[in-house]
């Protein structure tokens, strides 16, 4: 079974600074997908960024980028120029087509952005 | 991307009763899933809602407690049966066309008294 671990229950960053959230996972599969979801107090799960395991290039979406290290099974999220609206719970998640596309989530990291 | 709505958005129910949560997608999707998020916790998959057949449940979840229907490619329901305070959670529906593309509904916050 696949597992996802987020070792930072809480993180904080100053507005306009950069922060990195960590995620590691365990799998025996070679083809899979990794995601970062954001959950603000409204509880809506918002897809921030995704990475296909077969792609060597790290995904980027505006101020959000990932550092995907397949051999180390590491998938960190970097948020640049942090904004107050980035404050939320961030979940790392894994799925694959062979596992029925079911998402496995990490425990989450609560991000606080200080003005 | 798919737009997903859920009803109700929240409810307060008495123990021993049942609540049915609806999930509606604005386009046909291949996959629909139901997740539970207990207070202060991460998301846990309850089941995969299969169109035209019985749902596939994850370990620890059973059909008698969480019956699921999926009559077509855009709609699914989750019923939480014979509720107890331990069922107080946020219940989320997700849907997508492929493994790499899944979107979530706004969730249903359930409180059982």
XYZ file of N, CA and C in Angstrom, chain A residues 42-43, chain B residues 4-13 18-24 34 75-80 83 89-93 105-111:
117
model
N -12.585 27.608 4.484
C -13.852 27.266 3.822
C -13.995 25.768 3.592
N -12.906 25.024 3.778
C -12.810 23.556 3.640
C -12.820 23.057 2.199
N -18.185 20.875 -9.058
C -18.893 19.895 -8.247
C -19.662 20.615 -7.140
N -20.906 20.251 -6.973
C -21.708 20.813 -5.895
C -22.158 19.691 -4.961
N -22.360 20.029 -3.713
C -22.817 19.076 -2.715
C -23.976 19.687 -1.930
N -24.917 18.828 -1.586
C -26.019 19.254 -0.736
C -26.280 18.206 0.317
N -26.546 18.557 1.571
C -26.483 19.924 2.107
C -25.045 20.349 2.361
N -24.847 21.626 2.611
C -23.499 22.104 2.934
C -23.144 21.783 4.382
N -24.164 21.740 5.224
C -23.962 21.373 6.614
C -25.285 20.883 7.184
N -25.183 20.102 8.244
C -26.393 19.634 8.914
C -26.044 19.206 10.330
N -27.023 19.327 11.193
C -26.921 18.832 12.567
C -27.991 17.771 12.725
N -27.584 16.574 13.088
C -28.496 15.437 13.133
C -28.448 14.774 14.499
N -30.391 9.000 9.898
C -29.567 8.874 8.696
C -29.613 10.173 7.904
N -28.549 10.440 7.179
C -28.470 11.623 6.329
C -27.945 11.207 4.967
N -28.575 11.700 3.918
C -28.103 11.454 2.558
C -27.503 12.723 1.981
N -26.276 12.610 1.498
C -25.536 13.722 0.911
C -25.512 13.529 -0.602
N -25.794 14.603 -1.315
C -25.823 14.536 -2.772
C -24.590 15.207 -3.358
N -24.105 14.645 -4.447
C -22.964 15.192 -5.172
C -23.332 15.277 -6.650
N -23.259 16.489 -7.190
C -23.632 16.730 -8.584
C -22.446 17.343 -9.332
N -15.910 9.211 -2.526
C -16.355 9.847 -1.288
C -15.258 9.730 -0.228
N -23.852 12.120 -11.076
C -24.527 12.241 -9.784
C -24.228 11.030 -8.898
N -24.074 11.320 -7.595
C -23.874 10.251 -6.617
C -24.425 10.705 -5.275
N -24.824 9.738 -4.464
C -25.241 10.031 -3.102
C -24.501 9.135 -2.118
N -24.254 9.688 -0.955
C -23.686 8.957 0.175
C -24.657 9.095 1.336
N -25.047 7.980 1.931
C -25.887 8.016 3.119
C -25.053 7.607 4.326
N -25.150 8.382 5.376
C -24.530 8.018 6.646
C -25.664 7.497 7.527
N -26.519 7.193 12.672
C -25.393 8.044 13.043
C -25.113 8.075 14.537
N -18.122 14.769 10.983
C -16.981 14.929 10.080
C -17.396 15.834 8.933
N -16.419 16.118 8.084
C -16.717 16.705 6.787
C -16.679 15.575 5.765
N -17.696 15.501 4.949
C -17.761 14.479 3.906
C -17.592 15.180 2.555
N -16.619 14.703 1.780
C -16.284 15.343 0.512
C -16.446 14.367 -0.645
N -16.991 14.884 -1.705
C -17.116 14.148 -2.939
C -16.012 14.631 -3.885
N -15.750 18.609 -4.362
C -16.875 19.437 -4.002
C -16.557 20.232 -2.750
N -17.459 21.137 -2.357
C -17.199 22.015 -1.207
C -17.327 21.322 0.134
N -17.797 20.079 0.153
C -17.898 19.347 1.412
C -19.220 19.553 2.125
N -19.551 18.582 2.959
C -20.731 18.644 3.828
C -20.257 18.464 5.260
N -20.512 19.474 6.075
C -20.115 19.409 7.487
C -21.248 18.817 8.284
N -21.024 17.641 8.841
C -22.041 16.911 9.595
C -21.692 16.921 11.077
N -22.657 17.320 11.880
C -22.535 17.257 13.340
C -23.632 16.353 13.874
